[in-house]
XYZ file of C-alpha atoms in Angstrom:
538
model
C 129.025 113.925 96.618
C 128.195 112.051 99.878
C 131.410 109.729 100.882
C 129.774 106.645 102.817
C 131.937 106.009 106.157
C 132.595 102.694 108.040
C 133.899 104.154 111.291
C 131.976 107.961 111.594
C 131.287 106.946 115.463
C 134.633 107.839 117.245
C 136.485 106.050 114.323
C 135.634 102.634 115.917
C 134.383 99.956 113.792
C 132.475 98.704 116.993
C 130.827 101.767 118.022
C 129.441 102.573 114.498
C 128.065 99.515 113.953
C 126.281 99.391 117.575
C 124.941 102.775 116.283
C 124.121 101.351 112.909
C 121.826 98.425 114.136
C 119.536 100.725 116.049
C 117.167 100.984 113.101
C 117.003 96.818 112.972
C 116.915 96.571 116.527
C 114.420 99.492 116.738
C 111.964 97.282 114.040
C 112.500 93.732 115.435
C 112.397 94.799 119.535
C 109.067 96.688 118.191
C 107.476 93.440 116.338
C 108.809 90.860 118.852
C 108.508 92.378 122.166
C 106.242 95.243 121.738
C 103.890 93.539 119.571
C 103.606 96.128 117.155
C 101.904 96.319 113.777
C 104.287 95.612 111.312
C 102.875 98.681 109.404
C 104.011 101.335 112.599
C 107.029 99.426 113.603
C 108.495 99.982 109.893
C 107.807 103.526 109.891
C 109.698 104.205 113.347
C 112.692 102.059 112.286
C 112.481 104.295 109.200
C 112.753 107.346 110.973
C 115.596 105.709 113.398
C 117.610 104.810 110.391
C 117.139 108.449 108.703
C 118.333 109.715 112.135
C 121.284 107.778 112.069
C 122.209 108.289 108.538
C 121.455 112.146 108.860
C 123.241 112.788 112.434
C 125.813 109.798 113.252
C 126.830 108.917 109.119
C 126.683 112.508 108.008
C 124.686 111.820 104.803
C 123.073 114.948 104.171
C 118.877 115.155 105.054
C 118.051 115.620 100.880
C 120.637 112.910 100.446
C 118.733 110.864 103.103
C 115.194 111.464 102.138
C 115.756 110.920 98.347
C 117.296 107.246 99.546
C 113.998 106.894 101.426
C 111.615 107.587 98.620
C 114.016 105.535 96.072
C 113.119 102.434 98.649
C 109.596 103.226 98.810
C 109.101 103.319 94.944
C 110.536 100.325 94.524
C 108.214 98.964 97.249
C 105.375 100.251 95.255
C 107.135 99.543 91.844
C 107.531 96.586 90.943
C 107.234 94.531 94.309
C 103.745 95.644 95.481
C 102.207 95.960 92.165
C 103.277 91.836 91.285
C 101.218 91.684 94.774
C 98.405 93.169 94.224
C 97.592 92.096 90.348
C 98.569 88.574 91.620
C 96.409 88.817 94.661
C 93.440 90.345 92.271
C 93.889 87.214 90.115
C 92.656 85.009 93.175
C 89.955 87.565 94.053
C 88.038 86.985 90.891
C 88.133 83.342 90.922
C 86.484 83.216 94.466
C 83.918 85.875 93.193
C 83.083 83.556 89.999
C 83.005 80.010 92.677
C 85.556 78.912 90.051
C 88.014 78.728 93.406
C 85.108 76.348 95.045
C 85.461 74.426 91.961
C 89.219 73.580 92.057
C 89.057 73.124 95.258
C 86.199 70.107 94.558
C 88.762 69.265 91.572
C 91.450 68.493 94.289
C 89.232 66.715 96.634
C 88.403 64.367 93.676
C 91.664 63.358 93.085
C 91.827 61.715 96.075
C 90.270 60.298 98.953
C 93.240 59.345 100.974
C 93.754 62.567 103.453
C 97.799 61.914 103.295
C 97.757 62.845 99.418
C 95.279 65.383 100.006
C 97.048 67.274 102.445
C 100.078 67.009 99.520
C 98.225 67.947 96.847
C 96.624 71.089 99.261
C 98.914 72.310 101.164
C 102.348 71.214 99.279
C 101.427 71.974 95.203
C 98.335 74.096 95.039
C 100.262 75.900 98.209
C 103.316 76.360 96.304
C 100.908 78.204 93.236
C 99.449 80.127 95.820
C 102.919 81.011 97.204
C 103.990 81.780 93.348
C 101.111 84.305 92.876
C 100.526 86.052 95.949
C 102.620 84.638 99.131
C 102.170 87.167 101.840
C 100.280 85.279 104.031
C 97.765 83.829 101.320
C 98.172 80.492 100.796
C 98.500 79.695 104.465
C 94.855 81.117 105.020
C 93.791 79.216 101.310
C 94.861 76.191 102.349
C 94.192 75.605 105.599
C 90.227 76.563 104.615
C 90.638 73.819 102.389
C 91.886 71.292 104.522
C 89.451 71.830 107.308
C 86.398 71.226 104.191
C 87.786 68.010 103.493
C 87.739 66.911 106.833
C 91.083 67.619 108.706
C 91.002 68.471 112.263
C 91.543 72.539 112.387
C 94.637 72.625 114.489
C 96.050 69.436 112.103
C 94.831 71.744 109.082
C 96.394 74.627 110.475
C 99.979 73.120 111.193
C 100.362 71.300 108.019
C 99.161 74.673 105.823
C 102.239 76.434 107.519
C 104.897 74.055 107.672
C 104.270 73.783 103.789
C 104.597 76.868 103.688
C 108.879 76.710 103.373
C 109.902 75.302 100.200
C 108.564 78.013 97.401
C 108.752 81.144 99.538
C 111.865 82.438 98.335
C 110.540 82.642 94.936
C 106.994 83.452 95.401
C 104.806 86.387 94.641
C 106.538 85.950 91.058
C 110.288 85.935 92.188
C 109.623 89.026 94.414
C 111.860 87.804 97.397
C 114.795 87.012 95.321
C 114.064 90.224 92.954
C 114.412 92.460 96.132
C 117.010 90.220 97.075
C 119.145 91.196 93.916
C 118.318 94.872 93.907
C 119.694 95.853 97.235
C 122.822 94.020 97.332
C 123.669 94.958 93.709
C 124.126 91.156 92.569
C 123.128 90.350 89.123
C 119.422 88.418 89.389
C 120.062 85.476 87.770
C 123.065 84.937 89.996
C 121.293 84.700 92.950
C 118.152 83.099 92.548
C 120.434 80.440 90.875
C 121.877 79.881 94.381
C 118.687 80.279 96.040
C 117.695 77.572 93.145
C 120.353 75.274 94.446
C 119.645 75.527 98.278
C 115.513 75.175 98.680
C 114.646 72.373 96.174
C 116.904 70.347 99.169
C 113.951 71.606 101.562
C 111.607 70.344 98.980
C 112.658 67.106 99.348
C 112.103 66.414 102.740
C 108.708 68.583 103.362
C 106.381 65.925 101.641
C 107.490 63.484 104.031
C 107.444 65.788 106.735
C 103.662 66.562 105.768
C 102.724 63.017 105.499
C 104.094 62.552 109.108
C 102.326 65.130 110.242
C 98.744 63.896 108.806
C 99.312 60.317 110.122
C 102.265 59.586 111.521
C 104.778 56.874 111.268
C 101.980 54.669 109.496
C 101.572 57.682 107.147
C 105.505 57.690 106.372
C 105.509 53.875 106.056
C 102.305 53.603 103.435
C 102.339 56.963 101.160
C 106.402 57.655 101.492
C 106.709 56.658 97.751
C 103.954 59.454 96.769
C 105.955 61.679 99.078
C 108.816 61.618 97.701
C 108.323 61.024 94.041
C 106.519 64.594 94.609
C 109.355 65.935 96.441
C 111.978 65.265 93.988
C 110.075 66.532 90.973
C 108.945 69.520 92.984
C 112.443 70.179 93.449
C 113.711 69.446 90.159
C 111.650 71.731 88.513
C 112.286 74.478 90.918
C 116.408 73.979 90.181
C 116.366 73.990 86.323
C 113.213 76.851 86.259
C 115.357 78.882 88.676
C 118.600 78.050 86.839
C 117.913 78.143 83.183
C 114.276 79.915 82.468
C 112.883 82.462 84.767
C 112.865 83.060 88.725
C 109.378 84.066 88.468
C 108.070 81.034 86.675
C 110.120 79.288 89.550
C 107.502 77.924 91.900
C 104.817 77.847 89.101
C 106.517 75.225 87.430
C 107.354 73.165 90.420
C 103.637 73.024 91.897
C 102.106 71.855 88.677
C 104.854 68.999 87.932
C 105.157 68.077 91.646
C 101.117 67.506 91.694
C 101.426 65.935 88.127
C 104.149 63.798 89.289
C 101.801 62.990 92.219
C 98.915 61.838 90.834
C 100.860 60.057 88.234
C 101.773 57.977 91.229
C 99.748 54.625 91.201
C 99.898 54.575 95.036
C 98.333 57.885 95.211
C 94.891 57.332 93.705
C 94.007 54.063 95.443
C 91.231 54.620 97.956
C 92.362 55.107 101.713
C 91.684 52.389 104.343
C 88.859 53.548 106.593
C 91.130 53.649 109.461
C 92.932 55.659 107.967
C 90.147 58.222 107.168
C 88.962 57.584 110.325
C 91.784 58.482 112.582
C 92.879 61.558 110.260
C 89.662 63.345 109.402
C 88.255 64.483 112.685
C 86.629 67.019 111.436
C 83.057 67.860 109.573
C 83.157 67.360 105.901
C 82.240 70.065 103.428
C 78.744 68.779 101.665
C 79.839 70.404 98.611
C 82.575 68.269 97.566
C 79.988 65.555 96.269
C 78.919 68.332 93.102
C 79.274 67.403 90.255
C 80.949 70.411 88.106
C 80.426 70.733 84.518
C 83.952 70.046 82.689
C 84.415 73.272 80.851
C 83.845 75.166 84.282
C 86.623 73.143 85.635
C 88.929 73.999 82.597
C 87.731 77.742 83.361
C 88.472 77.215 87.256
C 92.256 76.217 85.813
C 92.445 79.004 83.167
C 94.105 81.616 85.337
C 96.995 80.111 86.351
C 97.711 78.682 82.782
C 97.532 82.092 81.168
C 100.021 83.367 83.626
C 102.374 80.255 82.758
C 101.568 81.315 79.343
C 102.731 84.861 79.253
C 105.390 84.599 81.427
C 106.837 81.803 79.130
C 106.109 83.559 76.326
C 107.581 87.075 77.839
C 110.872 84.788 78.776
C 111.350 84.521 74.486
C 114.663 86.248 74.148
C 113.359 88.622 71.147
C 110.302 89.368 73.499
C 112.020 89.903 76.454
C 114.474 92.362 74.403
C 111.465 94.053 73.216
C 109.585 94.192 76.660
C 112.651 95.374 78.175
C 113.360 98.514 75.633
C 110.431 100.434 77.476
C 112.281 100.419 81.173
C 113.080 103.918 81.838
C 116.548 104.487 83.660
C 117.394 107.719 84.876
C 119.404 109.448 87.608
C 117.600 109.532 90.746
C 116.797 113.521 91.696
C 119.239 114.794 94.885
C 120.905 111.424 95.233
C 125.164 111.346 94.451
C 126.495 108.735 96.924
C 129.938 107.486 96.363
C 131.461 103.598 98.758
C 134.002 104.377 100.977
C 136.722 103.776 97.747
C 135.104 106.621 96.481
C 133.085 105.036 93.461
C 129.726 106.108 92.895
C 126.629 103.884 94.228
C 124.561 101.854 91.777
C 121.583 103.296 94.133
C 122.877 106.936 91.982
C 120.735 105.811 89.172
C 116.816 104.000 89.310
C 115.909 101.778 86.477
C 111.879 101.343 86.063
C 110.967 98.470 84.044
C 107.494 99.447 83.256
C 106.249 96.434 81.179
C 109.041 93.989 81.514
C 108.260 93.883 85.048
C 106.155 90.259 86.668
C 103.167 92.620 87.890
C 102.510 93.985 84.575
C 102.739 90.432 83.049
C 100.392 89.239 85.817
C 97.681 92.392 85.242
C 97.704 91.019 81.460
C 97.044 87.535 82.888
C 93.970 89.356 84.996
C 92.205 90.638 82.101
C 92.653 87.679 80.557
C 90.681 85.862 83.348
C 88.007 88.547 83.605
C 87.209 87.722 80.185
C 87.329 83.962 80.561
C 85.598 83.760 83.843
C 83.000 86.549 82.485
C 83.875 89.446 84.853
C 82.079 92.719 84.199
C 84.832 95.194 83.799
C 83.424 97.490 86.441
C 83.336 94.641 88.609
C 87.104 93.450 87.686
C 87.845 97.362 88.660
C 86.125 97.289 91.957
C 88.054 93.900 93.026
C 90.973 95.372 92.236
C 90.615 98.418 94.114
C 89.462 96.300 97.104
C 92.599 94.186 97.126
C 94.639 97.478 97.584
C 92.471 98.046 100.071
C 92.822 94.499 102.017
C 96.523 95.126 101.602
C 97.013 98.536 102.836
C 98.701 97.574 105.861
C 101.084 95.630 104.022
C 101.365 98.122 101.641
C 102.768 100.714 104.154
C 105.095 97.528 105.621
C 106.663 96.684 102.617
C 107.067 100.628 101.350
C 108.765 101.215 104.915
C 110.745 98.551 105.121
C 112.467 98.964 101.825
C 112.796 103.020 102.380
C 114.418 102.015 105.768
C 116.730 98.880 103.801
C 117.683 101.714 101.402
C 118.774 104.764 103.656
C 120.744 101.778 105.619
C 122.365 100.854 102.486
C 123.171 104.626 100.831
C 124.496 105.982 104.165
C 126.860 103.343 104.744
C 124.944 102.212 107.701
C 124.912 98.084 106.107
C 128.240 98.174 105.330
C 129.653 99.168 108.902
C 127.717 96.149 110.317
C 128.789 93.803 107.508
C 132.627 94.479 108.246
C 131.746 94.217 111.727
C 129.519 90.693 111.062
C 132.667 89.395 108.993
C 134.601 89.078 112.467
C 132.877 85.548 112.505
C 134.727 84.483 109.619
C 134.246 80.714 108.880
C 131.139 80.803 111.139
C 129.589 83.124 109.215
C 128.549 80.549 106.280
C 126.848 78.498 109.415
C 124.952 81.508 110.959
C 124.024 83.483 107.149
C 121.149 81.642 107.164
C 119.990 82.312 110.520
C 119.749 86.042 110.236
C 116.962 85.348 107.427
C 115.230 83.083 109.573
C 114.904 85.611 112.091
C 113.899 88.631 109.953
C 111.012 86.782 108.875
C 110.565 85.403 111.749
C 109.588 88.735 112.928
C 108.380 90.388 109.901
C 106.293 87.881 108.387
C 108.222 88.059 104.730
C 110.842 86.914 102.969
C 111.272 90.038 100.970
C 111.492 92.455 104.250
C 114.321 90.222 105.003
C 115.891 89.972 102.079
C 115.708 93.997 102.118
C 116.787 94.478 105.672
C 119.765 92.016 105.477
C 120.394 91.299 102.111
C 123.340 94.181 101.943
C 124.784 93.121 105.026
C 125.251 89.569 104.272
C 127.101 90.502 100.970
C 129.390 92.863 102.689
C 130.298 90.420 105.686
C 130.914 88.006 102.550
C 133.199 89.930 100.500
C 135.243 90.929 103.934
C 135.562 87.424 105.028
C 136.656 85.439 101.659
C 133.181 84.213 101.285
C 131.081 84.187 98.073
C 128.432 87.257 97.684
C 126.392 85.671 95.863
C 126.358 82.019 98.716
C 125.466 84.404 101.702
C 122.921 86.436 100.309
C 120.887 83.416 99.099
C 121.779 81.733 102.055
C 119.579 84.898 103.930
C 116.914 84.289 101.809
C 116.835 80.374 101.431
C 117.109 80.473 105.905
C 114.455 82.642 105.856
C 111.411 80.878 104.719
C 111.581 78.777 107.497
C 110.809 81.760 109.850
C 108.190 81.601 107.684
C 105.923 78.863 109.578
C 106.937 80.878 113.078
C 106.069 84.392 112.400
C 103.709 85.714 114.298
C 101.571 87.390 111.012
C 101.519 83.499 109.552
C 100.430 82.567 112.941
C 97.675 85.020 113.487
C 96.118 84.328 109.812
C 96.148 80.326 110.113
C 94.164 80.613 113.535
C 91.521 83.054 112.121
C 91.679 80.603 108.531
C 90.149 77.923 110.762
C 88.706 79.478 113.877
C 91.306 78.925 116.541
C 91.300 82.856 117.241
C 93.624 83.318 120.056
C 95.558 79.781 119.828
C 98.414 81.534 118.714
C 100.614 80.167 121.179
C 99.302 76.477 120.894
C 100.611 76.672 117.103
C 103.584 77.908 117.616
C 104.769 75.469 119.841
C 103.711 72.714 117.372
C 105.453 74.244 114.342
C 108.804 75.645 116.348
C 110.242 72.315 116.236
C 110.014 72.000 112.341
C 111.057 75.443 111.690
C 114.277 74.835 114.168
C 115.527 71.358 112.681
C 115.248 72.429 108.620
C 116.685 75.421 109.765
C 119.190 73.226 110.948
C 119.706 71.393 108.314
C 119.865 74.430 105.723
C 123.306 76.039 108.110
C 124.541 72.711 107.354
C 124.026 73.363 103.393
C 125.290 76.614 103.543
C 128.218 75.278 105.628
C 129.111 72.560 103.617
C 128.268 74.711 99.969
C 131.337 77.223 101.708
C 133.687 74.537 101.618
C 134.869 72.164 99.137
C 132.572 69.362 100.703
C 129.530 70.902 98.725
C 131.229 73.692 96.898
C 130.527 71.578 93.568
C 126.867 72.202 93.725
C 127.284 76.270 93.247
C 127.159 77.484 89.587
C-alpha cells in the first residue's frame, strides 16, 4: 500500500507544494506563453506530474502509471464518448441540410437582429453547448449570425460571450460529471451548487447580448425580451440541475428560455429599419427567404427532442435502476493507495457505467436520427468515424489532462497544494472561482479545469472551514467565463467568420466581459460562504 504524503520535500509544506505545482505550471506556462497545442502541452505536464509523483512523492512507477491509465479511461469513458456521439448527432443534421433548415426556422422567428442574436447565440447556443460544447457552438453560431446579416467581428463577440451561462453543464453534464469524479463528491451535490451559482449569470447575459447588438437603444427597447428569457433560462437550469438530471440541465433551459422568448409579444414585432440598418452590416444569406416544407422542419427538430426524450425517460427511477445494474465496478489492476490517515482511496476501485452513462443515451438518440433524417447506415458509420477523427486532438487533450489530474490526485500531489492554498482562509471563497477561470482560460474547457483543480479546491475547503461541495462548484461555475477568453474559443470564432489572425482584436473586446461577470461570480461565492447568501446553498 502506497501512503500519500503532504510534506515528502524536506518535510516542508511549502517546498512540496512548490514541487507539486510543476505539472500545472508545466501545462499552463506551455499553453499561455509557449503557445503550445493543447494536445503536446498535456502530455508533457503528464510526464512532469508522473515524475513528481514517482521521484519527489514516492508513489511507486506501477502505482503511478496505473493512476495514469485510470485518468485516461475515464477520458475516453464516459467523457469523450458523450463528445463524440453528441458531436455525431450535429454531423448528420448538416449532412441531411436539416441544420440549414433550423437555422431558416430561427431567422423566421424574427426579424429584429436584437432577438435574433438571443434566440442564436443565447438558446440554440445553450443546445449546442448541451450536446457538444468544446468549441462547437461558438463556431455554429457565429456562422449563423454572420447569414443573417451581423457584422463578423459583432457576430463573433456576441457567439462567445454567450458562450458562459450553460458551459458548466454542457456536453451532457460532462464538466460537472468530471467535476464529481475527481474530488470524490457525490454528483448530485455538486451540480446542485453549480445549479445555484450560473442561472445568476443567466440572468444578466441576455441583456449583456442585447447591449452588445445595439447598444443602450438595444437595452432600452428589447430589455423586457431580455430578461423574461433570462429568468426562465435560469429557472429551468436551477430546478433541472436540482431536482431531475445534470445532463438534461442546459437542454431544458435553451428550449424554455427561447419558448419563453418568443412567447414575448415584444419579440415578434418587426424591427424599425434603423434598427436593421445600423445592426446588420453585413451581406444577408439568400437562403433564408425558402420556404421549407413543415414536416422537414419537424425532422430538422427531431434530434434534439429524442435526446430530451430518452434522457427523460432514462431519469425514470425503475429505468435508471435498471440502466444502472449493467455498470461494472471492479478494483483497478496495480493500484492500492491509502490518504495520509491511512484510509484507502476511492481512486482503489473504477466503476464503468456502460449503458447508464449520457454518451450511450446520446448514441441511442443518433440512430434514432439516422432513421428519421434517412441516413444510410454506412453513411451514419462513416460520420461517426470522421468526428473521431475531427476530434483527435482533443481526444489526446482531454485523455492527458485527466491521466495528469489523476496521478496529481493518487500521489498526494493535490492535496499538498490544497493545504498549502487553505493559508488564504476567508479569501479563499473570493479567489475559488478564479482558479477555474484561469484553467480554462488556458485550456479551452471547463472539464480540463474541473480535472486539474477540482481536488485542490476541495482540499483547501475542508482545511479552511469551507464547504467542499461551495468551492468545487465555485471552480467550475468561475470557469466558464474563461470560456469567452481562451485562446482555442478565440482561434475557432475568427476562422467561423473569416477574421483569421484577429485573434488579438477579439480578445480585447471580450476581456472586459469575461473580467466583470467574473467579478461578479467571487462576489456570489463570497457572499454564498457567509451567512449573507449562505441561504441559497442546499
Amino acid at each position: 500500500m502506497f501512503v500519500q504524503q503532504l510534506e515528502p520535500v524536506g518535510g516542508s509544506l511549502g517546498l512540496s507544494a512548490l514541487v507539486a505545482i510543476l505539472p500545472l505550471v508545466t501545462v499552463l506556462v506551455l499553453l499561455g506563453a509557449v503557445r503550445m497545442k493543447a494536445h503536446r502541452a498535456g502530455l508533457i505536464g503528464l510526464a512532469v506530474a508522473v515524475l513528481v509523483a514517482w521521484l519527489a512523492f514516492g508513489m511507486p512507477l506501477d502505482q503511478t502509471l496505473a493512476s495514469a491509465a485510470q485518468g485516461a479511461l475515464f477520458g475516453l469513458f464516459p467523457i469523450l464518448w458523450i463528445v463524440v456521439n453528441a458531436l455525431w448527432v450535429y454531423r448528420m443534421t448538416v449532412r441531411t441540410r436539416h441544420f440549414d433548415i433550423l437555422r431558416r426556422s430561427f431567422g423566421r422567428l424574427s426579424d429584429d437582429p436584437r432577438i435574433q442574436a438571443l434566440v442564436v447565440a443565447f438558446c440554440f447556443g445553450a443546445l449546442l453547448e448541451a450536446l457538444a460544447g468544446f468549441g462547437a457552438p461558438v463556431a455554429i453560431c457565429a456562422v449563423m449570425l454572420v447569414a443573417l446579416g451581423f457584422d463578423p467581428v459583432k457576430a463573433a463577440v456576441v457567439a462567445l460571450v454567450a458562450n458562459t451561462a450553460p458551459v458548466a453543464f454542457g456536453a451532457m453534464g460532462t464538466p460537472v460529471v468530471t467535476l464529481a469524479q475527481v474530488t470524490g463528491l457525490p454528483l448530485d451535490s455538486v451540480a446542485s451548487v453549480v445549479g445555484r451559482q450560473t442561472p445568476l449569470l443567466a440572468l444578466v447575459v441576455p441583456l449583456v447580448l442585447v447591449g452588445l447588438v445595439d447598444g443602450r437603444r438595444g437595452l432600452r427597447e428589447t430589455w423586457v425580451p431580455a430578461l423574461t428569457c433570462g429568468v426562465a433560462f435560469a429557472g429551468a437550469q436551477f430546478a433541472a440541475s436540482n431536482y431531475v438530471s445534470a445532463q438534461l440541465a442546459d437542454i431544458g433551459a435553451a428550449l424554455i428560455g427561447a419558448g419563453a422568448l418568443v412567447a414575448v409579444p415584444h419579440a415578434r414585432r418587426p424591427a424599425a429599419e434603423p434598427v436593421r440598418a445600423a445592426v446588420l452590416t453585413g451581406a444577408r444569406s439568400e437562403d433564408l427567404d425558402e420556404e421549407d416544407p413543415r414536416p422537414e422542419i419537424v425532422s430538422a427538430y427531431t434530434p434534439y427532442a429524442l435526446i430530451v426524450v430518452i434522457f427523460s425517460v432514462a431519469q425514470i427511477p425503475a429505468v435508471k435502476e435498471m440502466l444502472a445494474g449493467a455498470n461494472r465496478v471492479f478494483d483497478w489492476p496495480f493500484l492500492d493507495v491509502a490518504d495520509p490517515g491511512g484510509k484507502p482511496v476511492g481512486g482503489n476501485v473504477f466503476t464503468l457505467p456502460l449503458v447508464s452513462t449520457g454518451g450511450t443515451l446520446v448514441l441511442l438518440a443518433g440512430i434514432g436520427t439516422a432513421v428519421v433524417l434517412g441516413v444510410h447506415a454506412r453513411v451514419a458509420v462513416r460520420e461517426w468515424l470522421g468526428t473521431v477523427h475531427e476530434l483527435r486532438f482533443a481526444i489526446l487533450t482531454v485523455t492527458s489532462v485527466l491521466a495528469l489530474a489523476y496521478v496529481m490526485n493518487l500521489s498526494g500531489q493535490a492535496a499538498t497544494i490544497g493545504h498549502a492554498v487553505a493559508a488564504a482562509g476567508a479569501g479563499l471563497a473570493f479567489l475559488s472561482p478564479v482558479l477555474g477561470w484561469f484553467g480554462v482560460a488556458v485550456s479551452g474547457s471547463d472539464t480540463s479545469a474541473n480535472a486539474l483543480f477540482g481536488a485542490l479546491q476541495v482540499t483547501a475547503a475542508q482545511q479552511s472551514g469551507l464547504s467542499p461541495e461551495l468551492l468545487a462548484a465555485a471552480n467550475s461555475s468561475g470557469g466558464v467565463l474563461g470560456k469567452m477568453i481562451s485562446p482555442q474559443n478565440l482561434t475557432i470564432a475568427c476562422a467561423a467568420v473569416g477574421l483569421a489572425g484577429k485573434e488579438g482584436d477579439l480578445l480585447r473586446k471580450v476581456l472586459p466581459w469575461s473580467l466583470g461577470l467574473l467579478l461578479v461570480m467571487c462576489l456570489i461565492v463570497l457572499g454564498q460562504s457567509t451567512p449573507v447568501l449562505s441561504w441559497m446553498l442546499p
